[in-house]
Coordinates of C-alpha atoms and ligand atoms in Angstrom, one line a residue:
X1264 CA 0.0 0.0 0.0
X1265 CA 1.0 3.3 -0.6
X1266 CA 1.2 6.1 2.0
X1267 CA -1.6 8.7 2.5
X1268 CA -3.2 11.1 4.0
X1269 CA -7.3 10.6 4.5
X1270 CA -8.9 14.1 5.5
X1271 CA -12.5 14.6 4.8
X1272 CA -14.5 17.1 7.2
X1273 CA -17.8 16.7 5.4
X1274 CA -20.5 16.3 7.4
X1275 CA -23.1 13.4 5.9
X1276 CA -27.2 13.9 6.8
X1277 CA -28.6 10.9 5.0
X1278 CA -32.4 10.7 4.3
X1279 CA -35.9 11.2 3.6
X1280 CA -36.7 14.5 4.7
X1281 CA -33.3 15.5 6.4
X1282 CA -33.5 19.3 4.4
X1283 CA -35.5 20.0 7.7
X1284 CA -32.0 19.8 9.8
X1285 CA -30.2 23.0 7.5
X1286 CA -31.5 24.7 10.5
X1287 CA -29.5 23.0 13.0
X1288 CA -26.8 22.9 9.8
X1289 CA -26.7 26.6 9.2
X1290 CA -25.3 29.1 11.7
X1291 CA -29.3 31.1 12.8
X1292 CA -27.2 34.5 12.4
X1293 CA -25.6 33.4 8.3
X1294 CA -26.5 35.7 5.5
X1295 CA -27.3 32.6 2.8
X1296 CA -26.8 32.5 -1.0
X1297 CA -28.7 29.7 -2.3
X1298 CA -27.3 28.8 -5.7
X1299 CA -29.2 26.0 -8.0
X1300 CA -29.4 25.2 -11.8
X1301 CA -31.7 25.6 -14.8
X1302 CA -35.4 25.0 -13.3
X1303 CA -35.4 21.4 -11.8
X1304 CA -34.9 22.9 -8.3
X1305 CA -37.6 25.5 -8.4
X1306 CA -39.7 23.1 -10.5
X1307 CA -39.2 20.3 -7.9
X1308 CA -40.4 21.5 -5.1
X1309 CA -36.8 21.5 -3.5
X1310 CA -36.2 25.4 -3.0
X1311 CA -39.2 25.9 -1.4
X1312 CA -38.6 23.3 0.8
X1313 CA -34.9 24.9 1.4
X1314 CA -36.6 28.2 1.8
X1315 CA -38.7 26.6 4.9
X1316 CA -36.2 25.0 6.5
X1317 CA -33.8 28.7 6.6
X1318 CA -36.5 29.7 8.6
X1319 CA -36.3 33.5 9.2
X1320 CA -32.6 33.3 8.0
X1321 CA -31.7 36.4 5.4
X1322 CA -31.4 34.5 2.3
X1323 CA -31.1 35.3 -1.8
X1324 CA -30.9 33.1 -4.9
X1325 CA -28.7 32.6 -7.5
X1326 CA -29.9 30.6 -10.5
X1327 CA -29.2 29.8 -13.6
X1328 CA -26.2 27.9 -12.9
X1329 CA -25.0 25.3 -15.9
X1330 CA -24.3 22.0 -16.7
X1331 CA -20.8 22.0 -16.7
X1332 CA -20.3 25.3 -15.0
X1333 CA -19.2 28.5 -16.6
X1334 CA -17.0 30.6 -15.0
X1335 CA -19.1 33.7 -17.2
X1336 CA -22.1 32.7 -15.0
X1337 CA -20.1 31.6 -11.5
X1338 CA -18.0 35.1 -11.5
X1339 CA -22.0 36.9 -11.5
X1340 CA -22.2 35.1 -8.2
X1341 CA -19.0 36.2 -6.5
X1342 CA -20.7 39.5 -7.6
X1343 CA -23.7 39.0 -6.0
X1344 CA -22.2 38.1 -2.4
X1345 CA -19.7 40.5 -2.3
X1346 CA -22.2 43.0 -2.9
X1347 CA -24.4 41.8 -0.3
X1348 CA -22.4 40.9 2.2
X1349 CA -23.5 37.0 2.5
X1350 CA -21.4 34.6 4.1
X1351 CA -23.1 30.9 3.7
X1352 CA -23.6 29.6 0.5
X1353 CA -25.9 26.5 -0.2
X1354 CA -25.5 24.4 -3.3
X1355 CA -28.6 23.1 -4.2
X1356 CA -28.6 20.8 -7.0
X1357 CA -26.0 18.0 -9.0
X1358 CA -22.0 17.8 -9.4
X1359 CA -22.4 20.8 -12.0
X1360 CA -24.1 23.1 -9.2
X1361 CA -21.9 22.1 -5.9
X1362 CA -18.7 22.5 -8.3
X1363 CA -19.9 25.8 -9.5
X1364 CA -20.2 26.6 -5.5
X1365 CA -16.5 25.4 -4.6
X1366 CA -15.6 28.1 -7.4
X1367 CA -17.6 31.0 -5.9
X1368 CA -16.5 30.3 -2.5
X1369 CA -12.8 30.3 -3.1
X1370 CA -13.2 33.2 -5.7
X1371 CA -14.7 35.5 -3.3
X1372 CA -11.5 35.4 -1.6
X1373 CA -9.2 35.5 -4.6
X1374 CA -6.7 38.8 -4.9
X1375 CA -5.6 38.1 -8.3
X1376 CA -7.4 36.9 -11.5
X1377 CA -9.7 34.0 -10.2
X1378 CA -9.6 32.1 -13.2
X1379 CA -5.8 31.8 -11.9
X1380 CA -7.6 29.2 -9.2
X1381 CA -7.7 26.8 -11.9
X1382 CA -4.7 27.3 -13.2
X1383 CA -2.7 26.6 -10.8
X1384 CA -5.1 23.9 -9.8
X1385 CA -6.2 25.4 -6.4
X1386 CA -3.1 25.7 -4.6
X1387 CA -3.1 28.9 -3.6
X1388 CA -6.6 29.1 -2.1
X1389 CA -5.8 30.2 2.0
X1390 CA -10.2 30.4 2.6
X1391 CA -13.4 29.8 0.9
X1392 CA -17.0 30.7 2.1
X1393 CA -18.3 28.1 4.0
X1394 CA -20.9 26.1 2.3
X1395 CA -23.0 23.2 2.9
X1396 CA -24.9 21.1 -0.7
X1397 CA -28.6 19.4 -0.9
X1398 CA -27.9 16.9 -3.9
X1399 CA -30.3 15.9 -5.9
X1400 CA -28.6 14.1 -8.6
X1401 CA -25.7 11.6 -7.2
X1402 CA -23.0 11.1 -9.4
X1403 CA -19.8 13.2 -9.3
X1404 CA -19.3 12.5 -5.1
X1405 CA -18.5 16.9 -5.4
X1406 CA -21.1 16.6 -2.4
X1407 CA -18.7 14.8 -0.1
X1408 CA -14.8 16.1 -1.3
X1409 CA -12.7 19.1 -2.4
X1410 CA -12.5 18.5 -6.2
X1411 CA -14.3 21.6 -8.6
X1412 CA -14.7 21.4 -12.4
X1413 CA -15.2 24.5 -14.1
X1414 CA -15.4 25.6 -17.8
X1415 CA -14.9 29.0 -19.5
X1416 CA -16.6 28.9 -22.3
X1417 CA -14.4 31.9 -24.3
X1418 CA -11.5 29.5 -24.0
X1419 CA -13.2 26.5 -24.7
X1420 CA -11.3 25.2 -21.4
X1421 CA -12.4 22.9 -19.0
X1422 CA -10.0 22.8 -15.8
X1423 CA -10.2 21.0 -12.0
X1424 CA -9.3 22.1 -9.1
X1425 CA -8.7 20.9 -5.8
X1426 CA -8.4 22.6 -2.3
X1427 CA -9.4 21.8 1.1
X1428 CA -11.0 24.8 1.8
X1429 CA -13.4 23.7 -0.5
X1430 CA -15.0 20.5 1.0
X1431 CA -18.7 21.0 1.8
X1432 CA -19.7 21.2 5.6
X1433 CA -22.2 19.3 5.5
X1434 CA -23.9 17.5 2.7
X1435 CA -27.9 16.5 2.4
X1436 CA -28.4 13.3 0.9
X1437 CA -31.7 12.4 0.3
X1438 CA -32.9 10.0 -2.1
X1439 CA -36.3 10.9 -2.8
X1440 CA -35.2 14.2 -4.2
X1441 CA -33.9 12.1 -7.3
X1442 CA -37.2 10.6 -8.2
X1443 CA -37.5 13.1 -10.7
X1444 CA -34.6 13.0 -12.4
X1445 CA -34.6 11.5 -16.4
X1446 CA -33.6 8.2 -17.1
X1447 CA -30.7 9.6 -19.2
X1448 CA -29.1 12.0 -16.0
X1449 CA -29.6 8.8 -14.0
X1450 CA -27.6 6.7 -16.6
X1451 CA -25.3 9.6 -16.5
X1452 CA -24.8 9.5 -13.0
X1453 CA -24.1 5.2 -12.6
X1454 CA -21.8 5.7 -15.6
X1455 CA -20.4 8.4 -13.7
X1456 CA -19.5 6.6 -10.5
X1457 CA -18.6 3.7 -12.4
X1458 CA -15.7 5.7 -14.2
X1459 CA -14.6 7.0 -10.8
X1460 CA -14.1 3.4 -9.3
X1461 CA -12.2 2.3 -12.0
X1462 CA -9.8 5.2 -11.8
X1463 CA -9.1 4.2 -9.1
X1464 CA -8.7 0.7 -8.4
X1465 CA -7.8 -0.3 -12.3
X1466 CA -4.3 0.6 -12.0
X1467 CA -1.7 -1.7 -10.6
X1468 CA -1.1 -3.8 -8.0
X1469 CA 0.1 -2.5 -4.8
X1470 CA -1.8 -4.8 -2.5
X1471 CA -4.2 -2.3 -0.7
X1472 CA -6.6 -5.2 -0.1
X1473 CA -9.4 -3.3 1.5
X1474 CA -9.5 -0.6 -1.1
X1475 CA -9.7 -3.2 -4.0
X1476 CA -12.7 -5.0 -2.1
X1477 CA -14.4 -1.5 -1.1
X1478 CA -14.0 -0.6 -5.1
X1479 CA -15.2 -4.1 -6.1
X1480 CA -18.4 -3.6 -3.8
X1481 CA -19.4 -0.2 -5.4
X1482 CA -19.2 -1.5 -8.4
X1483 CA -21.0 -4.8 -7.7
X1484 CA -23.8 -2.4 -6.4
X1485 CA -23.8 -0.7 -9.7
X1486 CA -24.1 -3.0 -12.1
X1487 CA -26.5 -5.0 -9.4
X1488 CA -28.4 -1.8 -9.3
X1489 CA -28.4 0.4 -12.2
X1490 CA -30.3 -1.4 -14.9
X1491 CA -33.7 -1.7 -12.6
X1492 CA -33.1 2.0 -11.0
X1493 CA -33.1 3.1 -14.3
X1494 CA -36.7 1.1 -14.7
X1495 CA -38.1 2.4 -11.0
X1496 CA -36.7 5.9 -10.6
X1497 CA -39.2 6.1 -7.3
X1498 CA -37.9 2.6 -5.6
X1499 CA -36.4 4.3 -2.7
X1500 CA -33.9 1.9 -1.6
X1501 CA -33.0 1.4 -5.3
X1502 CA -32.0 5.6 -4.9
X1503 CA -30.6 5.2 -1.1
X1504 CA -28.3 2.6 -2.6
X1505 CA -26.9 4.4 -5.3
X1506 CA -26.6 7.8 -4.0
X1507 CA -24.2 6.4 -1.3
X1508 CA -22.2 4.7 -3.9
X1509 CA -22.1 7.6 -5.9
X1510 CA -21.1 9.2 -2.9
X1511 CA -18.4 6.5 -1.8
X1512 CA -17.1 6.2 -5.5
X1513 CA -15.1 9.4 -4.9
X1514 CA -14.5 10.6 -1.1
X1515 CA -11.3 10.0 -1.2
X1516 CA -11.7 6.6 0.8
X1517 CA -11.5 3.9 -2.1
X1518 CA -8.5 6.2 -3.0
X1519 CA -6.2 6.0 -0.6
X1520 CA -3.0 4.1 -0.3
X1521 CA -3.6 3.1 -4.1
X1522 CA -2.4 4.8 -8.1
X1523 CA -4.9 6.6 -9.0
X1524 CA -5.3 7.1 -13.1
X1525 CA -7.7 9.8 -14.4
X1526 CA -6.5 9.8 -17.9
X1527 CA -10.4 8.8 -18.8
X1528 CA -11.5 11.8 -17.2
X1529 CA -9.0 14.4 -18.9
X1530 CA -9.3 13.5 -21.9
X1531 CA -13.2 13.3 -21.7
X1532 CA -13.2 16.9 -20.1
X1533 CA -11.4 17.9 -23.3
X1534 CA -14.5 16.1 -24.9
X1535 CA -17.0 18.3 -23.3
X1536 CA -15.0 21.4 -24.2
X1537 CA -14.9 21.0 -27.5
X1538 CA -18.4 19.8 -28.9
X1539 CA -20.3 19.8 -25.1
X1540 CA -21.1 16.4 -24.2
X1541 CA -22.6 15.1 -21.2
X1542 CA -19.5 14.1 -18.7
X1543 CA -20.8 10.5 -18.4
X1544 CA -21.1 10.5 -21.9
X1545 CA -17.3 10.9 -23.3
X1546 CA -16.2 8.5 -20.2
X1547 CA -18.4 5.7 -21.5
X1548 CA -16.7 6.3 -24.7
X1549 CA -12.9 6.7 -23.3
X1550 CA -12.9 4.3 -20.7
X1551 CA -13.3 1.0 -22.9
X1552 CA -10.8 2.4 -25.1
X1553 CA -8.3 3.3 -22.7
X1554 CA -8.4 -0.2 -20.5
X1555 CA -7.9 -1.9 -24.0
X1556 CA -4.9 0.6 -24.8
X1557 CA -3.2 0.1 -21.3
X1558 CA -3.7 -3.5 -21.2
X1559 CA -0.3 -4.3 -20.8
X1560 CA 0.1 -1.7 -17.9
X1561 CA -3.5 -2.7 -16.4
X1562 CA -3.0 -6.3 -16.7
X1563 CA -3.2 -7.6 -13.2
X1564 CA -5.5 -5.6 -12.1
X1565 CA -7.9 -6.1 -15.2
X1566 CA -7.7 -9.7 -14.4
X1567 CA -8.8 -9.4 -10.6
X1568 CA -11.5 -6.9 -12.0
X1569 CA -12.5 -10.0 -14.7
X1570 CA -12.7 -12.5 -11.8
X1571 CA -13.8 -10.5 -9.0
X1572 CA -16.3 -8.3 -10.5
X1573 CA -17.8 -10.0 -13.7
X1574 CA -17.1 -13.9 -12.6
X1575 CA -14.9 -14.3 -15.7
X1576 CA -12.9 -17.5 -15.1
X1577 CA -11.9 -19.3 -18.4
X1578 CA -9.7 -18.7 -21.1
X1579 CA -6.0 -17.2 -21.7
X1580 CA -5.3 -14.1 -19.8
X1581 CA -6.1 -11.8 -23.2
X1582 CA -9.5 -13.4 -23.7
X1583 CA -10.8 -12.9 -20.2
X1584 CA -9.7 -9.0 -20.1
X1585 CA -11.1 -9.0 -23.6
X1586 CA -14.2 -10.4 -22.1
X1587 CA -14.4 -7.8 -19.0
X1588 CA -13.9 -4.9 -21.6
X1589 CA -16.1 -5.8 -23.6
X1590 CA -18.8 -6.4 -20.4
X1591 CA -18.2 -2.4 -19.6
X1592 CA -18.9 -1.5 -22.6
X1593 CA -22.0 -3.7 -22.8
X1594 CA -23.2 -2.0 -18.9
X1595 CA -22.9 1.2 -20.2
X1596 CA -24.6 0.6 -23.7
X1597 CA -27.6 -1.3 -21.7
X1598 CA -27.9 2.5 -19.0
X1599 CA -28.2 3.7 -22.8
X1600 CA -24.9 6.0 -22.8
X1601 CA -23.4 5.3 -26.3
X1602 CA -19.5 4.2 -25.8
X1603 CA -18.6 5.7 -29.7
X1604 CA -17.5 9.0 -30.5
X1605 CA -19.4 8.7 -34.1
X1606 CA -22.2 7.8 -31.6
X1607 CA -22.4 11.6 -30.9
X1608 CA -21.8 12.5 -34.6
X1609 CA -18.0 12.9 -33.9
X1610 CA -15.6 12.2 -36.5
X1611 CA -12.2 11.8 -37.4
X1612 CA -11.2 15.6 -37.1
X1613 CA -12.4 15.6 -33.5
X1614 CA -9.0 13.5 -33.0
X1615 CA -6.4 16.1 -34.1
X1616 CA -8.5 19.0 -32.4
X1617 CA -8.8 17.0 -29.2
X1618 CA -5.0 15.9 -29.1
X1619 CA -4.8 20.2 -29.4
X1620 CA -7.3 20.6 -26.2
X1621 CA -5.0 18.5 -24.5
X1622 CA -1.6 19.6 -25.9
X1623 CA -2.8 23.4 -24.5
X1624 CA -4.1 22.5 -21.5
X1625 CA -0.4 20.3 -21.1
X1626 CA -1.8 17.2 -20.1
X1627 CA 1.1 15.2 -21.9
X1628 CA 1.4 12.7 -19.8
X1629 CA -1.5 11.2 -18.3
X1630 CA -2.6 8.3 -16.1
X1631 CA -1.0 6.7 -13.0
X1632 CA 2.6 6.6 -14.5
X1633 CA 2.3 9.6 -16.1
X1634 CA 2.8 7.3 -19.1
X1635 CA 0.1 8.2 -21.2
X1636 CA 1.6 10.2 -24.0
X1637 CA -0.2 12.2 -26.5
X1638 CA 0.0 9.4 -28.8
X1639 CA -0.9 7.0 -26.8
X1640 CA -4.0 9.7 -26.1
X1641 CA -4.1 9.8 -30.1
X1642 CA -5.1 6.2 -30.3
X1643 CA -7.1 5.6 -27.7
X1644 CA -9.1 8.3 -29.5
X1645 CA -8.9 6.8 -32.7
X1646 CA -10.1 3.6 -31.4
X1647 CA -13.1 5.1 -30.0
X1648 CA -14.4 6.9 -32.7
Ligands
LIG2544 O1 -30.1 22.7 -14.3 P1 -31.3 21.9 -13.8 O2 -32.5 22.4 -14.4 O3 -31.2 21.8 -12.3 O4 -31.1 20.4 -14.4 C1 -30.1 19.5 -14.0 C2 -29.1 19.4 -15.1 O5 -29.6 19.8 -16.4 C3 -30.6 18.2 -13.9 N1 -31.0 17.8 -12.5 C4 -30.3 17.8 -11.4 N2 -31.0 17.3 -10.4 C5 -32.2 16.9 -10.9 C6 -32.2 17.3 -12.3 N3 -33.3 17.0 -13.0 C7 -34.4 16.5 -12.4 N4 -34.4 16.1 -11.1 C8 -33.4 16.4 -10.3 N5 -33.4 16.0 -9.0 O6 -29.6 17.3 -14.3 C9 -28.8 18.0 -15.2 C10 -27.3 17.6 -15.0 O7 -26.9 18.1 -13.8 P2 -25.3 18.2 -13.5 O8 -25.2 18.8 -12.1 O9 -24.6 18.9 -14.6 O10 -24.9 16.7 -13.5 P3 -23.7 16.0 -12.7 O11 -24.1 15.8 -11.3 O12 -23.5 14.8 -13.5 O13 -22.5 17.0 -12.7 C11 -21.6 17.0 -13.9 C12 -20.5 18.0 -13.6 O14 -19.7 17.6 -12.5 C13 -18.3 17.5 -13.0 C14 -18.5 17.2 -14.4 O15 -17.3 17.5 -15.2 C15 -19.6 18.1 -14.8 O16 -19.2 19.4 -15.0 N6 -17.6 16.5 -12.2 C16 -17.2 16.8 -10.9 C17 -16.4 16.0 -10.1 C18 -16.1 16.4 -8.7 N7 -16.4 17.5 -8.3 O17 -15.4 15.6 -8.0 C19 -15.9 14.7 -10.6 C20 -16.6 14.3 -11.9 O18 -15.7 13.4 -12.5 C21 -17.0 15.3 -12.8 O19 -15.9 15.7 -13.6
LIG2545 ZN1 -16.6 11.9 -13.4

């Protein structure tokens, strides 16, 4: 096992009808910013029900906020609290909402340029608003650790950061408040979680049993769960289950002590930049790819993920990874998210211009040996169109 550190302060209030605590959550004398998405929110039911539980807390809105966050729209926020002098910010919505909050809270405190945040990848944030979220979509785990993805539409960039400033105080997680979401964002979202197990645990060995067993749980629950959620988006237990997976998939804990790759996830970013994607969407298409690119490097831990997770037991060592690839791909085709870039209507030229995206944003060397050139990038690309 590798050394680590494990630090994560969020508080977890897990349930049906827990929004009623953000008034033990929530300081009585905090000046709140609610910040939420497009409509779902308001449409829902779920602000109001915010709204109630702030009580006779001051409190303003700020909507509107994207999928995949734009720093145009987050900066209008920083505005908007500055202005008014507010000092608690809740995130009310998906990953695309609580990472748009990480922003605002660290930018409100930023000297310089902000957009320098994600530049230098958060290491310069001293202090962030605090914050707590109420997720209604579970997916990303933003609700539960310090990671932020933020795009900037002029540059056709989209850039993480990470700070510990910027973990939540406390997160909401109740299930029922994804009944409502479309079978498609709940695809997304198993997809999603999926991706972010098998960053993590389909690297190489390093005998971190526990973290190989936690990953191979999650990921048993997914593919155990996800088809029929997809079928009963009201089963409630169906929902409990997979928000805390979601949530588990990336908190840091199946994480530590092990490699951790990621190479999926940039280049998919790059994905969204460029022709605007869902994020589940360009990691069903990279991930298949990229296991069958780094096959060599993968090799005993694509095995164990063979045996262990899809009871693959016969043939040559090739012909079983072959086999557990090919089951990925066949999971994330049967949730509906296509795993072909030609899927999407993306062709050949999306190669070159994506190789670009990356070469800019100098991710040259990806994945958990930093071996991932940008020709290795090239043909994992090429094999996915
Ligand atoms: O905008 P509204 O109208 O609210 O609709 C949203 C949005 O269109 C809708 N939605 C959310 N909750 C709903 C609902 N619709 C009905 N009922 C509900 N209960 O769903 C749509 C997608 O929401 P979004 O927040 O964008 O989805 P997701 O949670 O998948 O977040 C994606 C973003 O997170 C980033 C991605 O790159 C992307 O920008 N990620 C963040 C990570 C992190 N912080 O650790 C890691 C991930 O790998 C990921 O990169
Ligand atoms: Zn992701």
């Amino acid at each position: 096992m590798l050394n680590f550190h494990f630090y994560n302060p969020t508080r977890i209030a897990f349930g049906e009808g827990k929004i009623s605590e953000l008034d033990q959550l929530i300081p009585a004398d905090a000046r709140v910013l609610i910040l939420f998405g497009g409509h779902s929110a308001k449409a829902h039911g779920t602000i109001d029900k915010v709204t109630n539980a702030l009580g006779s807390r001051y409190s303003e809105e700020f909507g509107g906020i994207e999928a995949n966050p734009t720093y145009e729209t987050l900066m209008k926020a920083v505005a908007q609290i500055k202005e008014n002098q507010l000092d608690f910010l809740l995130a009310v919505g998906g990953g695309s909402v609580i990472d748009g909050t990480k922003f605002v809270a660290a930018a409100v405190y930023e000297e310089g340029d902000p957009w320098d945040i994600l530049l230098s990848q958060g290491a310069h944030i001293k202090r962030a608003v605090p914050y707590g979220a109420v997720l209604t979509l579970p997916a990303t785990g933003s609700e539960m650790n310090s990671v932020s993805v933020i795009s900037r539409t002029a540059l056709k960039a989209k850039l993480h950061f990470a700070s510990q400033w910027v973990f939540p105080q406390f997160s909401i997680l109740d299930p029922t408040l994804s009944y409502t979401l479309p079978k498609h964002q709940l695809a997304n979202g198993v997809v999603d979680a999926f991706t972010h197990i098998a960053e993590q645990y389909l690297t190489y060995h390093v005998d971190a049993k526990v973290q190989d067993r936690f990953a191979e749980g999650l990921l048993l629950t997914l593919i155990e769960i996800g088809p029929e959620l997809l079928e009963k988006p009201h089963d409630y237990t169906l929902q409990a289950n997979f928000m805390w997976t979601a949530t588990l998939a990336l908190n840091g804990l199946i994480g530590a002590g092990v490699p951790q790759d990621w190479a999926t996830h940039m280049i998919g970013h790059e994905i969204t930049a460029l022709y605007g994607l869902d994020h589940a969407q360009t990691l069903a298409i990279i991930l298949p790819a990229m296991l069958n690119e780094r096959r060599q490097a993968k090799h005993e831990k694509l095995l164990q993920y063979a045996q262990r997770v899809w009871h693959i037991t016969e043939g040559s060592d090739e012909e079983r990874i072959d086999l557990a690839i090919q089951k990925t791909r066949e999971f994330f085709e049967r949730l509906g998210v296509k795993t072909h870039l030609s899927d999407y209507h993306i062709g050949l030229d999306a190669v070159d211009a994506i190789i670009a995206q990356l070469t800019s944003h100098n991710m040259l060397q990806l994945g958990e040996k930093s071996d991932v050139s940008l020709d290795i990038s090239r043909r994992i690309l090429t094999a996915a169109l």
